[in-house]
mmCIF file of C-alpha atoms in Angstrom:
data_model
loop_
_atom_site.group_PDB
_atom_site.id
_atom_site.type_symbol
_atom_site.label_atom_id
_atom_site.label_comp_id
_atom_site.label_asym_id
_atom_site.label_seq_id
_atom_site.Cartn_x
_atom_site.Cartn_y
_atom_site.Cartn_z
ATOM 1 C CA GLN A 1036 113.186 22.076 136.967
ATOM 2 C CA VAL A 1037 112.388 21.291 133.352
ATOM 3 C CA LYS A 1038 114.403 18.996 131.142
ATOM 4 C CA LEU A 1039 114.117 18.407 127.419
ATOM 5 C CA LEU A 1040 115.648 15.337 125.844
ATOM 6 C CA GLU A 1041 115.891 14.964 122.088
ATOM 7 C CA SER A 1042 116.364 11.703 120.229
ATOM 8 C CA GLY A 1043 116.056 10.297 116.744
ATOM 9 C CA GLY A 1044 118.900 12.083 115.046
ATOM 10 C CA GLY A 1045 121.307 10.267 112.794
ATOM 11 C CA SER A 1046 122.369 9.905 109.230
ATOM 12 C CA VAL A 1047 119.878 9.902 106.380
ATOM 13 C CA GLN A 1048 120.214 9.897 102.630
ATOM 14 C CA SER A 1049 118.998 12.850 100.641
ATOM 15 C CA GLY A 1050 115.329 12.294 99.906
ATOM 16 C CA GLY A 1051 114.920 10.041 102.904
ATOM 17 C CA SER A 1052 113.003 10.439 106.160
ATOM 18 C CA LEU A 1053 113.824 10.813 109.815
ATOM 19 C CA ARG A 1054 111.734 11.324 112.936
ATOM 20 C CA LEU A 1055 112.946 13.349 115.882
ATOM 21 C CA SER A 1056 111.414 13.200 119.340
ATOM 22 C CA CYS A 1057 111.652 15.493 122.332
ATOM 23 C CA VAL A 1058 110.485 14.437 125.774
ATOM 24 C CA ALA A 1059 109.854 17.126 128.346
ATOM 25 C CA SER A 1060 109.964 16.326 132.051
ATOM 26 C CA GLY A 1061 109.328 18.459 135.090
ATOM 27 C CA HIS A 1062 106.772 21.262 135.226
ATOM 28 C CA THR A 1063 105.459 20.630 131.748
ATOM 29 C CA SER A 1064 102.112 22.245 132.553
ATOM 30 C CA GLU A 1065 103.882 25.599 132.208
ATOM 31 C CA PHE A 1066 104.361 25.128 128.477
ATOM 32 C CA ASN A 1067 102.184 26.919 125.974
ATOM 33 C CA THR A 1068 104.506 26.265 123.074
ATOM 34 C CA MET A 1069 107.145 23.769 122.045
ATOM 35 C CA GLY A 1070 109.165 23.510 118.906
ATOM 36 C CA TRP A 1071 112.327 22.768 117.019
ATOM 37 C CA TYR A 1072 115.156 24.932 115.837
ATOM 38 C CA ARG A 1073 118.452 24.008 114.223
ATOM 39 C CA GLN A 1074 121.971 25.212 113.717
ATOM 40 C CA ALA A 1075 124.355 24.160 110.986
ATOM 41 C CA PRO A 1076 128.108 24.812 111.105
ATOM 42 C CA GLY A 1077 128.866 28.408 110.221
ATOM 43 C CA LYS A 1078 125.193 29.378 110.067
ATOM 44 C CA SER A 1079 122.811 31.179 112.367
ATOM 45 C CA ARG A 1080 120.202 29.312 114.319
ATOM 46 C CA LEU A 1081 116.959 28.838 112.450
ATOM 47 C CA GLY A 1082 113.523 28.257 113.873
ATOM 48 C CA VAL A 1083 112.163 25.164 112.141
ATOM 49 C CA ALA A 1084 108.689 24.477 113.508
ATOM 50 C CA THR A 1085 106.479 25.440 116.415
ATOM 51 C CA ILE A 1086 103.400 23.875 117.918
ATOM 52 C CA ALA A 1087 101.138 25.651 120.364
ATOM 53 C CA ALA A 1088 99.206 23.892 123.101
ATOM 54 C CA ASP A 1089 96.001 24.380 121.078
ATOM 55 C CA GLY A 1090 97.543 22.484 118.171
ATOM 56 C CA ARG A 1091 98.370 25.365 115.869
ATOM 57 C CA THR A 1092 101.618 24.921 113.988
ATOM 58 C CA LYS A 1093 103.999 27.144 112.118
ATOM 59 C CA TYR A 1094 106.965 26.301 109.912
ATOM 60 C CA THR A 1095 109.877 28.045 108.355
ATOM 61 C CA PRO A 1096 109.375 28.150 104.564
ATOM 62 C CA TYR A 1097 112.558 26.093 104.176
ATOM 63 C CA VAL A 1098 110.823 22.979 105.549
ATOM 64 C CA LYS A 1099 107.133 23.619 104.935
ATOM 65 C CA ASP A 1100 105.383 20.706 103.193
ATOM 66 C CA ARG A 1101 108.321 18.428 104.031
ATOM 67 C CA PHE A 1102 108.449 18.467 107.832
ATOM 68 C CA THR A 1103 105.580 17.932 110.245
ATOM 69 C CA ILE A 1104 105.552 18.824 113.926
ATOM 70 C CA SER A 1105 103.169 17.042 116.251
ATOM 71 C CA GLN A 1106 102.611 16.473 119.964
ATOM 72 C CA ASN A 1107 101.142 13.790 122.168
ATOM 73 C CA ASN A 1108 97.894 14.232 124.073
ATOM 74 C CA GLU A 1109 99.706 15.059 127.297
ATOM 75 C CA LYS A 1110 101.644 17.722 125.419
ATOM 76 C CA ASN A 1111 104.960 16.704 126.941
ATOM 77 C CA ILE A 1112 106.388 15.038 123.833
ATOM 78 C CA ILE A 1113 106.808 16.593 120.443
ATOM 79 C CA TYR A 1114 107.919 15.032 117.206
ATOM 80 C CA LEU A 1115 109.405 16.290 114.001
ATOM 81 C CA GLN A 1116 108.717 14.075 111.022
ATOM 82 C CA MET A 1117 111.256 14.975 108.378
ATOM 83 C CA ASN A 1118 110.457 13.797 104.849
ATOM 84 C CA ASN A 1119 112.294 14.407 101.604
ATOM 85 C CA VAL A 1120 115.303 15.505 103.610
ATOM 86 C CA LYS A 1121 117.770 17.692 101.747
ATOM 87 C CA PRO A 1122 121.517 18.202 102.301
ATOM 88 C CA GLU A 1123 120.817 21.721 103.569
ATOM 89 C CA ASP A 1124 118.741 20.229 106.397
ATOM 90 C CA ALA A 1125 121.884 18.853 108.012
ATOM 91 C CA ALA A 1126 122.315 20.486 111.405
ATOM 92 C CA ILE A 1127 122.016 19.987 115.108
ATOM 93 C CA TYR A 1128 118.323 20.050 115.928
ATOM 94 C CA TYR A 1129 117.272 21.454 119.275
ATOM 95 C CA CYS A 1130 114.002 21.202 121.127
ATOM 96 C CA GLY A 1131 112.622 24.249 122.861
ATOM 97 C CA ALA A 1132 109.723 24.830 125.222
ATOM 98 C CA GLY A 1133 107.968 27.763 126.822
ATOM 99 C CA VAL A 1134 107.496 31.075 125.036
ATOM 100 C CA PRO A 1135 106.251 34.207 126.841
ATOM 101 C CA ALA A 1136 102.581 34.718 126.061
ATOM 102 C CA TYR A 1137 103.128 38.222 124.699
ATOM 103 C CA LEU A 1138 105.481 36.806 122.064
ATOM 104 C CA MET A 1139 103.202 34.035 120.865
ATOM 105 C CA GLU A 1140 101.081 36.064 118.465
ATOM 106 C CA PRO A 1141 101.533 35.776 115.621
ATOM 107 C CA LEU A 1142 102.749 32.214 116.040
ATOM 108 C CA ARG A 1143 106.050 31.628 114.293
ATOM 109 C CA PRO A 1144 109.098 29.361 114.413
ATOM 110 C CA TYR A 1145 111.028 30.456 117.519
ATOM 111 C CA VAL A 1146 114.659 30.304 118.524
ATOM 112 C CA ALA A 1147 115.822 32.697 121.220
ATOM 113 C CA GLU A 1148 112.369 32.989 122.781
ATOM 114 C CA TYR A 1149 112.319 29.524 124.332
ATOM 115 C CA GLU A 1150 112.649 29.425 128.100
ATOM 116 C CA TYR A 1151 113.847 25.826 128.094
ATOM 117 C CA ARG A 1152 116.147 24.092 125.631
ATOM 118 C CA GLY A 1153 117.485 20.629 124.981
ATOM 119 C CA GLN A 1154 121.027 19.575 124.229
ATOM 120 C CA GLY A 1155 120.344 18.841 120.582
ATOM 121 C CA THR A 1156 120.482 15.880 118.263
ATOM 122 C CA GLN A 1157 122.641 15.703 115.159
ATOM 123 C CA VAL A 1158 121.130 15.172 111.720
ATOM 124 C CA THR A 1159 123.513 14.301 108.915
ATOM 125 C CA VAL A 1160 122.392 14.118 105.291
ATOM 126 C CA SER A 1161 124.322 12.249 102.651
ATOM 127 C CA ALA A 1162 123.896 12.895 98.952
#
């Protein structure tokens, strides 16, 4: 059994910063990839950022140079540092873990590929 628990969501002013965390518990040694995706009301899910076990990262162009994904040494916690947040970043942010190896190359922001998913954390952006 694997569980992912997100935290850190909340309300932030446009231009501000927020840091999301995702803690994975259970058989975390199975993971080769973890990441974040989001869904805003009325919009499709969007892969935001991915980090592979070897430290490689990939971002959607919408957040590149503003958001940073990172992981702890044990690779069971990932973070999403969100800087210069924009109103269009408002969404529920979900943590995902575990991508089939044959889908990992080229590395990209994932959504449907994750084997495990969290319940999400809400990010609200005020102008």
